[in-house]
Amino acid sequence: MTSAVRFKNVCRHFGAIRAVDGLNLEIAPGEFFALLGPSGSGKTTSLRLIAGFERPTAGHIEIFGERADAIPPYRRNVNTVFQDYALFPHLSVLENVAYGLKMKGVAKKQRLARAEELLELVQLPGYGDRSPAKLSGGQRQRVALARALVNEPKVLLLDEPLGALDLKLREQMQEELKSLQKRLAITFVFVTHDQGEALSMADRIAVFNEGKIMQVGTPEEIYRAPRSRFVADFVGSSNVLPPDLVERLTGTRAWASLRPEAVRLVSRGGHSATLVSSSFLGAQRRAVFDFDGFQITALLAADAKLPEPGKTARLAWGESDLHLMEDEPVDGPEGAA
Ligand code: ADP
Ligand code: MG
C-alpha cells in the first residue's frame, strides 16, 4: 500500500545544527501517528518538512506516493494545526473556518454553509459570529481544528495542539481528537513531548532524539519493549538497570528496563531491598527501594504493606518483565529502507 507520508533519508540541517538527521519513516493512510520526543529533537522541523514550509537538505519526502519537492505547500493536500492556533483575530469564527475555502475561490454562500458544518463537527455550533478573542483556549483549539479540516486535507499535521490547555480540558480534547480522527479517517501526524499523550492517542509512535528516530512502534511495543535506554527513560518512568546488575540477575550483560508496575512485594523469595521512601498517589503508592546500590521504583496498590523507611522488603518481578535493551540507540525498523 502507498504510504500517506514517507521520509527517505531526509536531513534538514541549519548550519551545524542537525535538526533532522537521516530520517526514514512511513506513515500509513488513516493512521494516527505521533512524533514524540524532548524539546529540540526535530519534531516541528519534521512536520514543517511534510507541510513544505521547510525543504530537506538531503533526501526527499513522498506524500501518497508523489515526490513532495515537486508540490508547493498549498497544493500538498496537507493542513496544519499550529501550537498557538494562529487564528485571524480580525475575522469572526465562521470566517476563520471558511478562510481556506475562500482562498480556493469557493462562493461565499457555500463556504459559509460548509464552515457552519465544520463548527458542528467540532462541537461549536452557533459560535460563528463570535470573535476568536471571546473564546476560551479549548474553543479556540476547536476553531483551529475546524479551519484546518475545511479543505478536507488527506493529512492533518498537529504541532503540540493541546499544550496550552489545562489538564482536564486536555484529556477531554484527547478523546475528542481521537474519535474525530477515526470518524474522518484522515491521516493525523501529531507532535507531542508528552509520552502519556502519545501512548493514549496514537496508533503508532516514532520516538525522536537529536534529529533521529530512536524507535517506531505501537504504544504497547514502545512501552513494553523499549529498544534503548533513551526510549525506556523517556517513555514512562521505567527503572533502567545497568549491565553489572543485570548480569548478576540474569547472567546476560546488557542494560535492561523494568517497569515500576511490574515490581511486586513478596513475603518470601525475591530480592531483598531497603525502602528509601514512598508516596501516596491516590489510586496507587509509589515506593523507592535501594537494591544493591541501585534505586528501584515500584508502583504498588495504594494499600500495599510497606516497611518503615530504612527497613527491608522483598521485591519480585516476572522474568519477562526484565526487558533487555541494546546499549546504543539505533534507528527505527524502517532505518534500513
Ligand atoms: P522540536 O519541535 O522537537 O522541539 P525543532 O524541530 O523545533 O524541535 O528543532 C530542532 C532543532 O533545530 C533545535 O535545535 C532548533 O533550535 C533547531 N532549529 C529549528 N529551526 C531552526 C531554524 N530555522 N534555524 C536554526 N535552527 C533551527
Ligand atoms: Mg516543536
Coordinates of C-alpha atoms and ligand atoms in Angstrom, one line a residue:
M1 CA 0.0 0.0 0.0
T2 CA 1.2 3.5 -0.7
S3 CA 2.2 5.4 2.4
A4 CA 0.4 8.6 3.2
V5 CA 3.8 10.1 4.1
R6 CA 7.2 8.7 3.5
F7 CA 10.6 10.1 4.6
K8 CA 13.5 8.8 2.6
N9 CA 16.9 9.6 4.2
V10 CA 15.7 13.1 5.0
C11 CA 18.0 15.6 6.6
R12 CA 17.3 19.2 7.4
H13 CA 20.5 20.9 8.8
F14 CA 20.7 24.5 9.8
G15 CA 24.5 25.1 9.5
A16 CA 26.0 22.9 12.2
I17 CA 22.6 22.1 13.7
R18 CA 21.2 18.8 12.6
A19 CA 17.5 19.4 13.3
V20 CA 16.5 16.4 11.3
D21 CA 19.2 13.9 10.6
G22 CA 18.7 10.9 8.2
L23 CA 15.0 10.2 8.8
N24 CA 13.4 7.1 7.3
L25 CA 9.7 6.7 8.1
E26 CA 6.5 5.5 6.6
I27 CA 3.1 6.7 7.9
A28 CA 0.1 4.7 6.6
P29 CA -3.1 6.2 5.3
G30 CA -5.6 6.7 8.1
E31 CA -3.0 6.3 10.9
F32 CA -2.9 8.4 14.0
F33 CA 0.8 8.8 14.1
A34 CA 2.7 10.6 17.0
L35 CA 6.1 12.2 16.8
L36 CA 7.3 12.0 20.4
G37 CA 10.5 13.5 21.8
P38 CA 12.0 16.1 24.0
S39 CA 12.2 19.7 23.1
G40 CA 14.6 20.4 20.2
S41 CA 14.6 16.8 18.9
G42 CA 13.3 17.7 15.5
K43 CA 9.6 17.1 15.7
T44 CA 8.4 20.5 14.5
T45 CA 11.0 20.6 11.7
S46 CA 9.7 17.1 10.5
L47 CA 6.2 18.5 10.4
R48 CA 7.3 21.6 8.5
L49 CA 9.1 19.3 6.0
I50 CA 5.8 17.5 5.4
A51 CA 3.9 20.7 5.1
G52 CA 6.5 22.2 2.7
F53 CA 7.5 25.1 5.0
E54 CA 11.0 23.6 5.1
R55 CA 12.9 21.8 2.3
P56 CA 15.2 18.8 3.0
T57 CA 18.9 19.5 2.7
A58 CA 19.2 15.8 1.7
G59 CA 16.8 13.0 0.9
H60 CA 13.1 13.5 0.0
I61 CA 9.5 13.2 1.2
E62 CA 6.7 11.4 -0.6
I63 CA 3.0 12.2 0.0
F64 CA 0.7 9.5 -1.2
G65 CA 3.5 8.2 -3.5
E66 CA 4.2 11.6 -5.0
R67 CA 7.6 13.3 -4.6
A68 CA 6.8 16.3 -2.4
D69 CA 9.6 18.5 -3.8
A70 CA 7.5 19.0 -6.9
I71 CA 4.4 20.1 -5.0
P72 CA 4.2 23.6 -3.5
P73 CA 2.8 23.8 0.1
Y74 CA -0.6 25.0 -0.8
R75 CA -1.1 22.0 -3.2
R76 CA 0.0 19.3 -0.8
N77 CA -3.4 18.3 0.5
V78 CA -1.9 18.7 3.9
N79 CA -3.0 21.1 6.6
T80 CA -1.5 22.2 9.9
V81 CA -2.9 23.0 13.3
F82 CA -0.3 25.2 15.0
Q83 CA 0.6 25.2 18.6
D84 CA -0.6 28.7 19.2
Y85 CA -3.7 28.2 16.9
A86 CA -2.8 31.2 14.8
L87 CA -6.4 32.3 14.3
F88 CA -7.0 35.6 12.5
P89 CA -8.1 38.0 15.3
H90 CA -9.9 40.4 13.0
L91 CA -12.1 37.7 11.4
S92 CA -15.2 36.0 13.0
V93 CA -15.0 32.4 14.0
L94 CA -17.1 31.5 10.9
E95 CA -14.8 33.5 8.6
N96 CA -11.7 31.9 10.2
V97 CA -13.1 28.4 9.4
A98 CA -14.2 29.4 5.9
Y99 CA -10.8 31.0 5.1
G100 CA -9.3 28.1 3.3
L101 CA -12.3 27.8 1.0
K102 CA -12.2 31.5 0.2
M103 CA -8.6 31.1 -0.9
K104 CA -9.8 28.3 -3.2
G105 CA -12.4 30.6 -4.7
V106 CA -15.5 28.8 -3.3
A107 CA -18.5 31.1 -3.4
K108 CA -19.5 32.9 -0.2
K109 CA -22.8 31.2 0.5
Q110 CA -21.3 27.7 0.0
R111 CA -18.2 28.3 2.0
L112 CA -20.1 29.7 5.0
A113 CA -22.5 26.8 4.9
R114 CA -19.6 24.4 4.9
A115 CA -17.8 26.3 7.7
E116 CA -21.0 26.0 9.7
E117 CA -20.9 22.2 9.3
L118 CA -17.3 22.1 10.5
L119 CA -18.3 24.1 13.6
E120 CA -20.8 21.4 14.3
L121 CA -18.2 18.8 13.8
V122 CA -16.0 20.3 16.5
Q123 CA -19.0 20.9 18.7
L124 CA -19.2 24.7 18.4
P125 CA -22.5 25.1 16.5
G126 CA -23.7 28.7 16.6
Y127 CA -20.4 30.2 17.6
G128 CA -19.7 31.5 14.1
D129 CA -20.4 35.2 14.8
R130 CA -18.1 35.5 17.7
S131 CA -14.6 36.9 17.7
P132 CA -11.8 34.5 18.5
A133 CA -10.8 36.8 21.4
K134 CA -14.1 35.9 23.1
L135 CA -13.4 32.2 23.2
S136 CA -11.7 30.0 25.8
G137 CA -8.5 28.2 25.0
G138 CA -10.3 24.9 24.3
Q139 CA -12.8 26.6 22.0
R140 CA -10.0 28.3 20.0
Q141 CA -8.3 25.0 19.7
R142 CA -11.5 23.6 18.1
V143 CA -11.8 26.5 15.7
A144 CA -8.3 26.0 14.6
L145 CA -9.1 22.3 14.0
A146 CA -12.2 23.2 12.0
R147 CA -10.3 25.7 10.0
A148 CA -7.6 23.1 9.2
L149 CA -10.2 20.4 8.2
V150 CA -12.4 22.6 6.0
N151 CA -10.3 21.9 2.9
E152 CA -10.6 18.2 3.5
P153 CA -6.8 17.5 3.7
K154 CA -5.6 14.0 3.3
V155 CA -3.0 14.6 6.0
L156 CA -3.5 16.8 9.1
L157 CA -0.4 17.9 10.9
L158 CA -0.8 18.9 14.6
D159 CA 2.0 20.5 16.4
E160 CA 1.5 20.2 20.2
P161 CA -2.1 21.3 19.7
L162 CA -3.2 20.6 23.3
G163 CA -0.1 22.1 25.0
A164 CA -1.8 25.3 26.1
L165 CA -4.8 23.6 27.7
D166 CA -5.2 22.7 31.4
L167 CA -5.1 19.0 32.3
K168 CA -8.8 18.3 32.4
L169 CA -9.6 20.0 29.1
R170 CA -6.5 18.4 27.6
E171 CA -7.8 14.9 28.5
Q172 CA -11.2 15.7 27.1
M173 CA -9.7 17.1 23.8
Q174 CA -7.5 14.0 23.5
E175 CA -10.6 11.8 23.5
E176 CA -12.4 14.1 21.0
L177 CA -9.5 14.4 18.7
K178 CA -9.1 10.6 18.6
S179 CA -12.7 9.9 17.9
L180 CA -12.8 12.7 15.3
Q181 CA -9.8 11.2 13.5
K182 CA -11.4 7.7 13.4
R183 CA -14.6 9.1 12.0
L184 CA -12.9 11.2 9.3
A185 CA -10.3 8.6 8.5
I186 CA -7.7 11.3 7.8
T187 CA -4.0 10.6 8.5
F188 CA -3.0 12.6 11.6
V189 CA 0.6 13.4 12.3
F190 CA 0.6 14.6 15.9
V191 CA 3.6 16.2 17.6
T192 CA 4.0 16.0 21.4
H193 CA 6.6 15.9 24.1
D194 CA 4.1 14.2 26.4
Q195 CA 4.6 10.5 26.5
G196 CA 1.2 9.9 28.1
E197 CA -0.5 11.8 25.4
A198 CA 1.3 9.8 22.7
L199 CA 0.7 6.5 24.3
S200 CA -3.0 7.1 24.8
M201 CA -3.8 8.6 21.4
A202 CA -1.6 7.2 18.7
D203 CA -1.8 4.1 16.6
R204 CA 2.0 4.2 16.3
I205 CA 4.7 6.4 17.7
A206 CA 8.1 7.5 16.5
V207 CA 10.4 8.4 19.4
F208 CA 12.8 11.3 18.4
N209 CA 16.1 12.3 19.9
E210 CA 18.6 14.8 18.4
G211 CA 17.0 14.7 14.9
K212 CA 16.9 10.9 14.8
I213 CA 14.2 8.3 15.3
M214 CA 15.2 6.0 18.1
Q215 CA 12.2 3.6 17.7
V216 CA 9.0 3.2 15.9
G217 CA 6.2 1.1 17.2
T218 CA 2.7 0.8 18.6
P219 CA 2.2 2.3 22.1
E220 CA 2.4 -1.1 23.6
E221 CA 5.6 -2.0 21.8
I222 CA 7.3 1.2 22.7
Y223 CA 6.1 0.9 26.3
R224 CA 6.8 -2.8 26.9
A225 CA 9.8 -3.3 24.7
P226 CA 11.9 -0.1 24.5
R227 CA 15.0 -0.8 22.4
S228 CA 17.3 1.6 24.1
R229 CA 17.9 3.4 27.4
F230 CA 16.8 6.6 25.9
V231 CA 13.4 5.2 25.0
A232 CA 12.9 3.4 28.3
D233 CA 13.8 6.6 30.2
F234 CA 11.7 8.9 28.0
V235 CA 8.6 6.8 27.6
G236 CA 7.2 6.1 31.1
S237 CA 9.3 6.3 34.2
S238 CA 11.0 2.9 33.8
N239 CA 13.7 1.5 36.0
V240 CA 16.8 1.4 33.8
L241 CA 19.2 -1.3 35.3
P242 CA 22.9 -1.2 34.4
P243 CA 24.7 -4.2 32.9
D244 CA 26.5 -5.1 36.1
L245 CA 23.3 -5.6 38.0
V246 CA 21.5 -7.3 35.0
E247 CA 24.4 -9.7 34.7
R248 CA 24.0 -10.7 38.3
L249 CA 20.3 -11.1 37.9
T250 CA 20.1 -12.9 34.6
G251 CA 23.6 -13.9 33.5
T252 CA 23.3 -11.7 30.5
R253 CA 25.4 -8.5 30.3
A254 CA 23.0 -5.8 29.0
W255 CA 21.1 -2.7 30.0
A256 CA 17.5 -3.6 31.0
S257 CA 14.3 -1.8 31.7
L258 CA 11.9 -2.8 34.5
R259 CA 8.5 -1.1 34.6
P260 CA 7.6 0.2 38.1
E261 CA 4.2 -1.6 37.9
A262 CA 5.9 -4.9 37.3
V263 CA 7.7 -4.8 40.7
R264 CA 5.8 -6.7 43.5
L265 CA 6.2 -7.0 47.2
V266 CA 6.5 -10.7 48.3
S267 CA 6.8 -12.2 51.8
R268 CA 9.5 -14.8 50.8
G269 CA 11.8 -15.3 47.9
G270 CA 12.5 -12.5 45.5
H271 CA 15.2 -9.9 46.2
S272 CA 16.0 -8.2 49.4
A273 CA 15.8 -4.3 49.1
T274 CA 15.7 -1.4 51.5
L275 CA 12.8 1.1 51.4
V276 CA 14.1 4.6 50.8
S277 CA 10.8 6.5 50.5
S278 CA 7.2 6.1 49.5
S279 CA 4.5 8.5 48.4
F280 CA 0.7 8.2 48.1
L281 CA -0.6 8.9 44.6
G282 CA -4.3 8.3 45.1
A283 CA -5.0 5.1 43.2
Q284 CA -1.5 3.8 43.8
R285 CA 1.5 4.1 46.0
R286 CA 5.0 4.8 44.6
A287 CA 7.9 3.3 46.6
V288 CA 11.6 3.8 46.0
F289 CA 13.9 1.0 47.1
D290 CA 17.7 0.6 47.4
F291 CA 18.6 -2.6 45.7
D292 CA 22.3 -3.5 45.7
G293 CA 23.2 0.2 45.5
F294 CA 20.6 0.9 42.7
Q295 CA 17.3 2.7 43.1
I296 CA 14.3 0.7 42.0
T297 CA 10.9 2.4 41.9
A298 CA 7.8 0.3 42.4
L299 CA 4.2 1.3 41.7
L300 CA 2.1 -0.6 44.2
A301 CA -1.5 -0.8 45.3
A302 CA -2.5 2.1 47.5
D303 CA -2.9 -0.2 50.5
A304 CA 0.4 -2.1 50.0
K305 CA 2.0 -3.1 53.3
L306 CA 5.3 -1.3 53.2
P307 CA 8.1 -1.5 55.9
E308 CA 9.4 1.7 57.6
P309 CA 12.0 3.6 55.5
G310 CA 15.4 2.0 56.1
K311 CA 13.9 -1.4 56.7
T312 CA 14.0 -4.4 54.4
A313 CA 11.3 -5.6 52.0
R314 CA 11.4 -8.4 49.4
L315 CA 10.8 -7.5 45.7
A316 CA 9.9 -9.7 42.9
W317 CA 9.0 -9.4 39.2
G318 CA 8.4 -11.8 36.3
E319 CA 11.3 -13.0 34.3
S320 CA 9.9 -11.4 31.1
D321 CA 9.4 -8.1 32.9
L322 CA 13.1 -7.5 32.9
H323 CA 13.4 -6.3 29.3
L324 CA 17.0 -6.4 27.9
M325 CA 18.0 -3.5 25.7
E326 CA 20.6 -2.6 23.2
D327 CA 23.3 -0.4 24.6
E328 CA 23.5 2.2 21.9
P329 CA 20.3 3.7 20.4
V330 CA 19.6 2.6 16.9
D331 CA 17.4 3.7 14.0
G332 CA 13.8 2.6 13.8
P333 CA 12.8 -0.6 11.9
E334 CA 12.5 1.4 8.7
G335 CA 16.1 2.6 9.2
A336 CA 17.4 0.2 6.6
A337 CA 14.7 1.1 4.0
Ligands
ADP1 P1 11.1 20.2 18.5 O1 9.9 20.6 17.7 O2 11.3 18.7 18.7 O3 11.2 20.9 19.8 P2 12.6 21.6 16.4 O4 12.3 20.8 15.1 O5 11.8 22.8 16.5 O6 12.4 20.6 17.6 O7 14.1 22.0 16.4 C1 15.1 21.0 16.3 C2 16.5 21.8 16.3 O8 16.6 22.6 15.2 C3 16.6 22.7 17.5 O9 18.0 22.6 17.9 C4 16.3 24.0 16.9 O10 16.9 25.1 17.7 C5 16.8 23.9 15.5 N1 16.1 24.7 14.6 C6 14.8 24.6 14.2 N2 14.5 25.5 13.3 C7 15.6 26.3 13.0 C8 16.0 27.4 12.2 N3 15.1 27.9 11.3 N4 17.2 27.8 12.2 C9 18.1 27.3 13.0 N5 17.9 26.3 13.9 C10 16.7 25.7 13.9
MG2 MG 8.3 21.8 18.4

